[in-house]
Structure formats: C-alpha cells, structure tokens
Coordinates of C-alpha atoms and ligand atoms in Angstrom, one line a residue:
M1 CA -155.1 -110.6 105.0
A2 CA -155.9 -112.9 102.1
R3 CA -153.4 -115.6 101.4
F4 CA -151.5 -115.3 98.1
P5 CA -149.3 -118.1 96.7
I6 CA -146.3 -115.7 96.6
A7 CA -143.7 -118.3 95.8
E8 CA -145.5 -118.8 92.5
F9 CA -145.4 -115.1 91.7
K10 CA -141.6 -114.9 91.5
D11 CA -141.4 -115.9 87.8
L12 CA -144.5 -114.1 86.6
A13 CA -144.4 -110.8 84.7
T14 CA -146.1 -108.1 86.7
P15 CA -148.6 -106.4 86.9
F16 CA -151.2 -109.1 86.6
Y17 CA -154.7 -109.8 87.8
F18 CA -154.9 -112.6 90.4
Y19 CA -158.3 -114.3 90.5
D20 CA -159.3 -116.6 93.4
L21 CA -161.7 -119.0 91.6
T22 CA -162.6 -120.7 94.9
L23 CA -164.0 -117.4 96.2
L24 CA -165.7 -116.8 92.9
D25 CA -167.4 -120.2 93.1
R26 CA -168.4 -119.5 96.7
T27 CA -169.9 -116.2 95.7
I28 CA -171.9 -117.6 92.9
A29 CA -173.1 -120.4 95.1
E30 CA -174.3 -117.8 97.6
I31 CA -176.1 -115.9 94.9
K32 CA -177.9 -119.1 93.8
R33 CA -178.7 -120.0 97.4
T34 CA -180.1 -116.6 98.4
S35 CA -182.0 -115.9 95.1
R36 CA -183.7 -119.2 95.0
D37 CA -187.2 -118.4 93.8
E38 CA -188.3 -119.7 90.4
R39 CA -189.2 -116.2 89.4
F40 CA -185.8 -114.7 90.1
K41 CA -183.3 -114.7 87.2
V42 CA -179.8 -113.4 87.8
H43 CA -177.9 -112.0 84.8
Y44 CA -174.2 -111.3 85.3
A45 CA -173.3 -107.8 84.1
I46 CA -170.4 -108.8 81.8
K47 CA -169.1 -105.2 81.7
A48 CA -167.6 -105.8 85.2
N49 CA -165.2 -108.5 83.9
A50 CA -165.2 -110.4 80.6
N51 CA -162.1 -112.5 81.2
P52 CA -162.9 -115.8 79.5
G53 CA -161.8 -117.8 82.6
I54 CA -164.2 -115.9 84.8
L55 CA -167.1 -116.1 82.2
R56 CA -166.8 -119.8 81.8
R57 CA -167.2 -120.3 85.6
I58 CA -170.3 -118.0 85.7
Q59 CA -171.8 -119.8 82.6
A60 CA -171.2 -123.2 84.1
A61 CA -173.1 -122.1 87.2
G62 CA -176.2 -121.3 85.1
L63 CA -176.4 -117.5 85.4
G64 CA -177.5 -115.4 82.5
V65 CA -175.7 -112.3 81.0
D66 CA -176.4 -108.6 80.8
A67 CA -174.5 -107.2 77.8
V68 CA -174.1 -103.6 76.6
S69 CA -172.4 -104.0 73.2
G70 CA -171.9 -106.4 70.3
G71 CA -168.5 -107.3 71.7
E72 CA -170.0 -108.3 75.0
I73 CA -172.6 -110.4 73.3
R74 CA -169.9 -112.2 71.3
A75 CA -167.8 -112.7 74.5
A76 CA -170.8 -114.2 76.2
L77 CA -171.6 -116.5 73.3
E78 CA -168.0 -117.6 73.1
A79 CA -168.1 -118.5 76.8
G80 CA -171.1 -120.8 76.1
F81 CA -174.1 -118.6 77.0
H82 CA -177.1 -119.0 74.8
G83 CA -178.6 -116.0 73.1
D84 CA -181.8 -116.3 75.1
Q85 CA -179.9 -116.0 78.4
I86 CA -178.6 -112.6 77.3
V87 CA -180.3 -109.3 78.0
Y88 CA -178.9 -106.4 76.0
A89 CA -178.9 -102.8 77.2
G90 CA -177.1 -99.6 76.1
V91 CA -178.1 -96.1 74.9
G92 CA -176.3 -96.3 71.6
K93 CA -176.9 -99.7 69.9
T94 CA -175.7 -99.7 66.3
D95 CA -177.7 -101.3 63.5
A96 CA -175.0 -104.0 63.2
E97 CA -175.2 -104.7 67.0
I98 CA -179.0 -105.0 66.8
M99 CA -178.8 -107.5 63.9
L100 CA -176.1 -109.5 65.8
A101 CA -178.5 -109.7 68.8
L102 CA -181.5 -110.7 66.7
D103 CA -179.4 -113.2 64.8
N104 CA -178.5 -114.9 68.1
G105 CA -182.1 -114.8 69.5
I106 CA -181.3 -112.4 72.3
G107 CA -183.5 -112.8 75.3
C108 CA -184.5 -109.2 75.6
F109 CA -183.4 -105.7 74.5
N110 CA -183.5 -103.1 77.2
V111 CA -184.6 -100.1 75.1
E112 CA -183.5 -96.7 76.2
S113 CA -185.3 -94.2 73.8
E114 CA -188.1 -93.8 71.3
P115 CA -185.9 -93.7 68.2
E116 CA -184.1 -96.9 69.3
L117 CA -187.5 -98.6 69.7
E118 CA -188.4 -97.6 66.1
I119 CA -185.1 -98.9 64.7
I120 CA -185.3 -102.2 66.5
D121 CA -188.9 -102.6 65.2
E122 CA -187.7 -101.8 61.7
I123 CA -184.7 -104.1 61.7
S124 CA -186.5 -107.0 63.3
G125 CA -189.2 -106.6 60.7
S126 CA -186.7 -106.7 57.9
M127 CA -185.2 -109.9 59.4
G128 CA -188.6 -111.4 59.6
T129 CA -188.5 -111.8 63.4
K130 CA -189.9 -110.2 66.5
A131 CA -187.8 -108.6 69.2
N132 CA -188.5 -109.0 72.9
I133 CA -188.0 -105.7 74.6
A134 CA -188.2 -104.1 78.0
L135 CA -188.4 -100.3 78.3
R136 CA -185.7 -98.9 80.5
V137 CA -187.3 -96.5 82.9
N138 CA -185.5 -93.8 84.7
P139 CA -187.1 -93.9 88.2
N140 CA -185.5 -90.7 89.5
I141 CA -183.9 -92.2 92.6
D142 CA -180.7 -91.0 94.2
A143 CA -178.5 -94.0 94.8
H144 CA -176.1 -92.0 97.0
T145 CA -173.1 -93.1 95.0
H146 CA -170.4 -91.5 92.9
E147 CA -171.8 -89.1 90.3
Y148 CA -170.2 -91.0 87.4
I149 CA -171.9 -94.2 88.4
T150 CA -175.3 -93.0 89.4
T151 CA -177.7 -93.6 86.6
G152 CA -181.3 -93.4 87.9
L153 CA -181.7 -89.6 88.3
A154 CA -184.1 -87.6 86.1
E155 CA -181.8 -85.8 83.7
N156 CA -179.6 -88.7 82.5
K157 CA -178.7 -90.1 79.2
F158 CA -180.0 -93.5 80.3
G159 CA -183.5 -94.7 80.1
I160 CA -186.9 -93.1 79.6
N161 CA -188.3 -90.5 82.0
L162 CA -191.4 -91.4 83.9
E163 CA -193.5 -88.7 82.1
Q164 CA -192.6 -90.2 78.7
L165 CA -193.3 -93.8 79.7
P166 CA -197.0 -93.9 78.8
S167 CA -196.6 -92.8 75.2
L168 CA -193.7 -95.3 74.8
I169 CA -195.7 -98.2 76.2
E170 CA -198.6 -97.4 73.9
K171 CA -196.2 -97.1 70.9
A172 CA -194.4 -100.4 71.8
Q173 CA -197.7 -102.2 71.9
K174 CA -198.6 -101.0 68.4
L175 CA -195.3 -101.9 66.7
E176 CA -195.6 -105.2 64.9
N177 CA -192.1 -106.5 65.2
I178 CA -191.8 -105.8 68.9
N179 CA -193.0 -107.8 71.9
L180 CA -193.2 -105.6 75.0
A181 CA -192.1 -108.0 77.6
G182 CA -191.3 -105.8 80.6
L183 CA -189.8 -102.8 82.3
H184 CA -186.1 -102.4 83.2
F185 CA -184.6 -100.2 85.9
H186 CA -181.0 -99.5 87.1
I187 CA -180.3 -96.9 89.7
G188 CA -176.6 -96.9 90.0
S189 CA -173.6 -98.9 91.1
Q190 CA -171.7 -99.6 94.4
I191 CA -174.9 -99.0 96.4
T192 CA -174.2 -99.9 100.0
E193 CA -177.6 -98.8 101.6
T194 CA -180.9 -100.6 101.4
E195 CA -183.0 -97.5 101.1
P196 CA -182.5 -96.8 97.4
F197 CA -183.5 -100.4 96.5
V198 CA -186.6 -100.1 98.7
M199 CA -187.5 -96.8 96.9
L200 CA -187.0 -98.6 93.6
C201 CA -189.4 -101.3 94.7
E202 CA -192.0 -98.7 95.7
T203 CA -191.7 -96.9 92.4
I204 CA -192.1 -100.2 90.5
N205 CA -195.2 -101.1 92.5
R206 CA -196.8 -97.8 91.7
I207 CA -196.0 -98.1 88.0
Q208 CA -197.3 -101.7 87.9
D209 CA -200.5 -100.9 89.7
E210 CA -201.2 -98.0 87.4
W211 CA -200.8 -100.1 84.2
E212 CA -202.7 -103.0 85.5
E213 CA -205.7 -100.7 86.0
K214 CA -205.4 -100.1 82.3
G215 CA -205.2 -103.8 81.6
I216 CA -201.5 -104.0 80.9
R217 CA -199.4 -106.6 82.7
F218 CA -195.7 -107.1 82.1
K219 CA -194.1 -110.5 81.9
S220 CA -190.8 -109.4 83.4
I221 CA -189.4 -106.7 85.7
N222 CA -185.7 -106.1 85.6
V223 CA -184.2 -104.2 88.6
G224 CA -180.7 -103.8 87.2
G225 CA -177.6 -104.2 89.4
G226 CA -175.8 -102.0 91.8
L227 CA -175.1 -104.0 95.0
G228 CA -171.9 -102.7 96.5
V229 CA -168.9 -104.4 98.0
D230 CA -166.6 -103.7 101.0
Y231 CA -163.6 -102.0 99.5
A232 CA -162.3 -100.9 102.9
D233 CA -162.0 -104.4 104.3
P234 CA -162.5 -107.2 101.7
D235 CA -161.6 -109.9 104.2
R236 CA -164.4 -108.8 106.5
H237 CA -166.9 -109.2 103.6
P238 CA -165.4 -111.4 100.9
I239 CA -169.0 -112.2 99.8
P240 CA -171.5 -109.4 99.7
D241 CA -174.8 -109.6 101.6
F242 CA -176.9 -111.2 98.9
E243 CA -179.3 -112.5 101.5
G244 CA -180.2 -109.0 102.6
Y245 CA -180.2 -107.7 99.0
F246 CA -182.7 -110.3 97.6
K247 CA -184.8 -110.0 100.8
V248 CA -185.4 -106.3 100.0
F249 CA -187.1 -107.4 96.7
R250 CA -188.9 -110.3 98.3
N251 CA -190.3 -108.0 101.0
H252 CA -191.0 -104.8 99.1
L253 CA -191.7 -105.6 95.5
H254 CA -195.2 -106.8 94.7
L255 CA -194.1 -109.3 92.1
R256 CA -197.1 -111.0 90.4
S257 CA -197.1 -114.8 90.6
D258 CA -196.6 -115.2 86.8
Q259 CA -193.8 -112.6 86.5
E260 CA -190.1 -113.0 86.3
L261 CA -187.8 -110.7 88.3
H262 CA -184.4 -110.1 86.6
F263 CA -181.3 -108.9 88.3
E264 CA -178.1 -107.6 86.6
L265 CA -175.3 -108.0 89.1
G266 CA -171.8 -107.2 88.1
R267 CA -169.5 -105.8 90.8
S268 CA -170.9 -107.9 93.6
V269 CA -170.2 -111.1 91.7
V270 CA -166.5 -110.6 90.8
A271 CA -165.0 -107.6 92.7
Q272 CA -163.7 -109.5 95.7
C273 CA -162.2 -112.5 93.9
G274 CA -159.7 -110.3 92.0
S275 CA -156.5 -108.4 93.1
L276 CA -154.1 -106.5 91.0
I277 CA -150.6 -107.8 91.8
T278 CA -147.7 -105.3 91.2
R279 CA -144.0 -105.2 92.0
V280 CA -142.3 -102.3 93.7
L281 CA -139.8 -100.7 91.4
Y282 CA -138.4 -98.0 93.6
V283 CA -138.8 -96.5 97.0
K284 CA -138.1 -92.8 96.7
E285 CA -137.5 -90.5 99.6
G286 CA -138.9 -87.1 99.2
T287 CA -138.5 -84.2 101.7
T288 CA -141.7 -84.9 103.5
K289 CA -143.0 -88.0 101.7
R290 CA -141.9 -91.4 100.9
F291 CA -143.1 -92.9 97.5
A292 CA -143.5 -96.5 96.6
I293 CA -143.3 -96.5 92.8
V294 CA -144.9 -99.7 91.5
D295 CA -145.0 -101.2 88.0
A296 CA -148.9 -101.1 87.8
G297 CA -150.5 -97.9 86.8
M298 CA -153.8 -96.3 86.0
T299 CA -153.7 -98.1 82.7
D300 CA -154.1 -101.4 84.6
L301 CA -156.6 -100.2 87.2
I302 CA -158.2 -96.8 86.4
R303 CA -160.8 -96.7 89.3
P304 CA -158.6 -94.6 91.7
A305 CA -157.8 -92.0 89.0
L306 CA -161.3 -91.9 87.5
Y307 CA -163.6 -92.1 90.5
N308 CA -161.3 -91.3 93.4
A309 CA -161.9 -94.9 94.4
H310 CA -159.6 -96.6 96.9
H311 CA -158.5 -100.2 96.7
R312 CA -157.0 -101.6 99.8
I313 CA -153.2 -102.0 99.4
E314 CA -151.3 -104.8 101.1
N315 CA -147.6 -105.6 101.1
I316 CA -147.8 -109.3 100.6
S317 CA -144.1 -109.9 100.5
S318 CA -143.4 -108.7 104.1
P319 CA -146.8 -108.4 105.9
N320 CA -145.4 -108.2 109.4
D321 CA -142.6 -105.6 109.0
V322 CA -142.6 -102.3 110.9
K323 CA -145.0 -99.8 109.4
H324 CA -144.2 -96.6 107.5
H325 CA -146.2 -94.0 105.5
Y326 CA -146.1 -94.2 101.7
D327 CA -147.7 -92.7 98.7
V328 CA -148.2 -95.6 96.3
V329 CA -147.9 -94.4 92.8
G330 CA -147.7 -95.8 89.3
P331 CA -145.3 -95.1 86.4
I332 CA -147.8 -93.3 84.1
C333 CA -147.1 -89.6 83.2
E334 CA -150.2 -88.3 85.0
S335 CA -150.4 -87.0 88.6
S336 CA -153.7 -88.9 89.0
D337 CA -151.7 -92.1 88.6
C338 CA -151.8 -92.7 92.3
F339 CA -153.2 -95.7 94.2
G340 CA -153.0 -94.3 97.7
K341 CA -151.7 -91.4 99.7
D342 CA -150.3 -91.7 103.1
E343 CA -150.8 -95.5 103.2
V344 CA -149.6 -97.1 106.4
L345 CA -147.9 -100.2 105.2
P346 CA -145.2 -102.7 106.4
A347 CA -141.8 -101.5 105.2
I348 CA -141.6 -101.6 101.4
R349 CA -138.5 -102.6 99.5
R350 CA -137.7 -102.9 95.8
G351 CA -139.0 -106.1 94.4
D352 CA -141.8 -106.5 97.0
F353 CA -145.2 -107.6 95.7
L354 CA -148.2 -105.4 96.6
A355 CA -151.8 -106.5 96.2
L356 CA -154.5 -104.0 95.2
R357 CA -157.6 -105.7 96.6
S358 CA -161.2 -105.9 95.4
A359 CA -160.1 -105.3 91.8
G360 CA -162.0 -108.1 90.1
A361 CA -164.8 -105.8 88.9
Y362 CA -164.1 -102.9 86.5
G363 CA -160.4 -103.5 86.8
E364 CA -158.9 -105.7 84.0
I365 CA -161.8 -104.8 81.7
M366 CA -161.1 -101.1 81.9
A367 CA -157.4 -101.4 81.3
S368 CA -155.9 -99.3 78.5
Q369 CA -152.6 -99.2 76.6
Y370 CA -151.9 -95.5 77.3
N371 CA -148.2 -94.8 77.2
C372 CA -147.9 -97.8 74.9
R373 CA -148.1 -100.2 77.8
P374 CA -149.0 -103.8 77.4
L375 CA -152.3 -104.9 78.9
P376 CA -152.1 -106.8 82.3
S377 CA -152.3 -110.6 82.2
S378 CA -154.2 -112.8 84.5
Y379 CA -153.5 -115.7 86.9
F380 CA -156.1 -118.1 88.2
F381 CA -155.8 -119.6 91.6
E382 CA -157.9 -122.5 93.1
K383 CA -157.5 -123.9 96.5
Ligands
LLP1 N1 -177.2 -102.9 84.6 C1 -176.9 -101.8 84.1 C2 -177.9 -101.2 83.1 C3 -175.7 -101.1 84.3 O1 -175.5 -99.9 83.8 C4 -174.8 -101.6 85.2 C5 -173.5 -100.9 85.5 C6 -175.1 -102.9 85.8 C7 -176.3 -103.5 85.5 C8 -174.1 -103.5 86.8 O2 -174.0 -102.8 87.9 P1 -173.2 -103.4 89.2 O3 -173.9 -104.6 89.7 O4 -171.8 -103.8 88.7 O5 -173.1 -102.2 90.1 N2 -166.9 -98.6 86.1 C9 -167.6 -98.2 87.3 C10 -169.0 -98.9 87.4 C11 -169.9 -98.6 86.2 C12 -171.2 -99.3 86.3 C13 -172.0 -99.1 85.0 N3 -173.2 -99.8 85.0 C14 -166.8 -98.5 88.5 O6 -165.6 -99.0 88.3 O7 -167.2 -98.3 89.6

C-alpha cells in the first residue's frame, strides 16, 4: 500500500485529489530515459489532467502537449508551453479555436475530416499564415479496450478512413495555406497488450511505403497515446512499462532517418500519481450487505459509473484491521454512484479516510457539479 501523510489530512476538506509529485517526476524521468531518440517527441495528452500544478511539472521536464480544445491550448500556454510544442486534435474544432491555435503558432493540427481541412486552409489564408497539419487516419485496429475509449475502428467519428485517405492527401497538397506535415493515428486508450501497437506499426509501414512509391514522404508520424496502467495493483506497477512500449515502435515501425515520431501519452503519465481521498460518512447495515457511504461521488470520479472502471480502494486510516465486505458508494442520487461492490476492506468506521487509487488520469478533469456539488480540490505531496 502506498504511504499517505494521513496526519496532514485531518484538517482538509474532503474529497480531494492527492498527487504524489515525486512519483510523477519519476514517471516523467522514465519516459525521457526510455524514449531517448532524437526523432521521438512525447506530447502529454492534457485531457488526462490539466491541473496547473501537474502541467507545470510536465512543462519543466520538456515534454510537448496534445490538446483537443481551445481551453486546453490556453491551459498549456498558461503553464508555460510554447505554441510550437502543442499538437491540436479534435473532430469539432470551431473557427475561434482554429484562430486561437494559429495565433499561437500551434505545432500541428491533427485534421479529422475533409471539411475541417478546407476551413483550416480558409482561416489560415485569411490570417496570412500557413498551417502545419497531419491527417488523422483511422487504421481500423481493434485495441481490445472499452467500447467508449476505442477510437481506431472503421466506423468511428474520429479520423479519416483508409479508403478516403488518398483523395485527402492529394487535396491537402494542393491547398495553399496548408503544409501537409504528417499522418496521425490513435487506436484507443488503456491498451495493455502489445499486439494492437504492433498492428498499428505494420499499418503505418504499409501506408508509408505506398506513398513513397508515389514520391510523397511525411515529415512526421504521430502514433497517438493509449498505453494502459495497472489499475488492479498500482503499487506493483507504479510506473508503466515505457521501455517495452517504446521498444515496439523502435522494432516494428520503419521510421525514416529524417522523420519525427510523435507520441501522445496521457493516462500512463499521470494515472498512478493521483488518488482520490474521501471520508467515510456512514456505515450502513443492510439485510445482506454493508455499505460504506463516502463523501466522494461520481461527480468527483466518474470512471466507475461511466466505464464500469474499477479503482483500487484502500482504507488508509486503519489498514491492518480485520476485513469485512462493503459496497463503497457515494452520496449522489444515481444508483451508478458506486465505487466498488463487495470490496474486502479492513473494518471501516465513520471518519476513516479511503483512497481511490490510480485516479490521476481522467479523474479531476472529468469532475462535474451535478447535484450542485463543489468541485474537488487538490493536494500536492513531495517526499
Ligand atoms: N491522443 C488522442 C487523439 C486521444 O484521443 C487520446 C485519448 C490520447 C491521445 C491519450 O490517450 P491515453 O494515453 O490517455 O490513453 N476518459 C477515458 C479516456 C478517454 C481517452 C480519450 N482519448 C477514461 O477515463 O478512460
């Protein structure tokens, strides 16, 4: 079990996100160590967590950013990232967002459709500039992950289907205010097998070979994000296997010597450094069940309700007590507001602190104010 400075929690309002910055630093250092290759550029997918305290750390370490909205671009700029370190994806970019990106010299637009390509060309023309773009290709690969977070299959709102790619490449080359810099891919999230990434490399190799025969060479290839984390046992794998991940691309992708390879990692960067800390309000005895009712709900961490995800739950107030079965539930008026059924946990009492682990990614950032609840706060810890 991870160590929490419980004595310091006593006076804090719960629920709150606890971030272990030492672990975040170690994780980033491991990414830098294992991705070292001049051609590899890692962009942090800011959608996973845009807490300024986290962003500043990632910025200081020299990673870039993958943004999907004007708000994310602004958050990245405020944290000190430069426009040219930002790549910008999203199926529904508004005119205002495109202008904001161009105004700030965004590194690359990941373009997801033909009409979007035309609008970016038009807007950059009217601003007297030229937009770097990558076409987001839908490689039709099954990432074996939850249906809500798989994005690379054929019929999908994301990206351009393989059959439509040739006409878009030709079009992008003709447009005057567009610089076709590369191809972008993303096959899904929380991918824990190697095979989908190998398949992605093979698809990219085929596409590259085909276009090189026609005399077209891309400056950059972007393989998106998706590397999964160990939700079942975060202390076994506090840092994901970046070595193995980057090795797949080193071994299977035929990157040309003058090409850049971009990665957009979100979850694997920040998931394990965060926990949602909640206080137990009541222990309620049912007829067959015992409920631990806590003060955090699906408004603070929606992943269990939305994706059936499970975050490891720990009683950090009395970790060594005799164990019982509990359903750990929140206070929101929805039956899906449940963090765990039949959890075997050390005896829980009113006032105990529970930690919901691996909550650093898609936790705080997805919080809502449903039921007029306040947003959770955050607490940073460094050893
Ligand atoms: N690049 C693109 C184009 C993406 O759509 C995503 C995630 C990423 C990169 C980062 O993927 P990661 O490395 O974090 O797997 N809210 C869901 C996850 C949604 C992921 C959306 N796209 C969850 O809580 O599981």
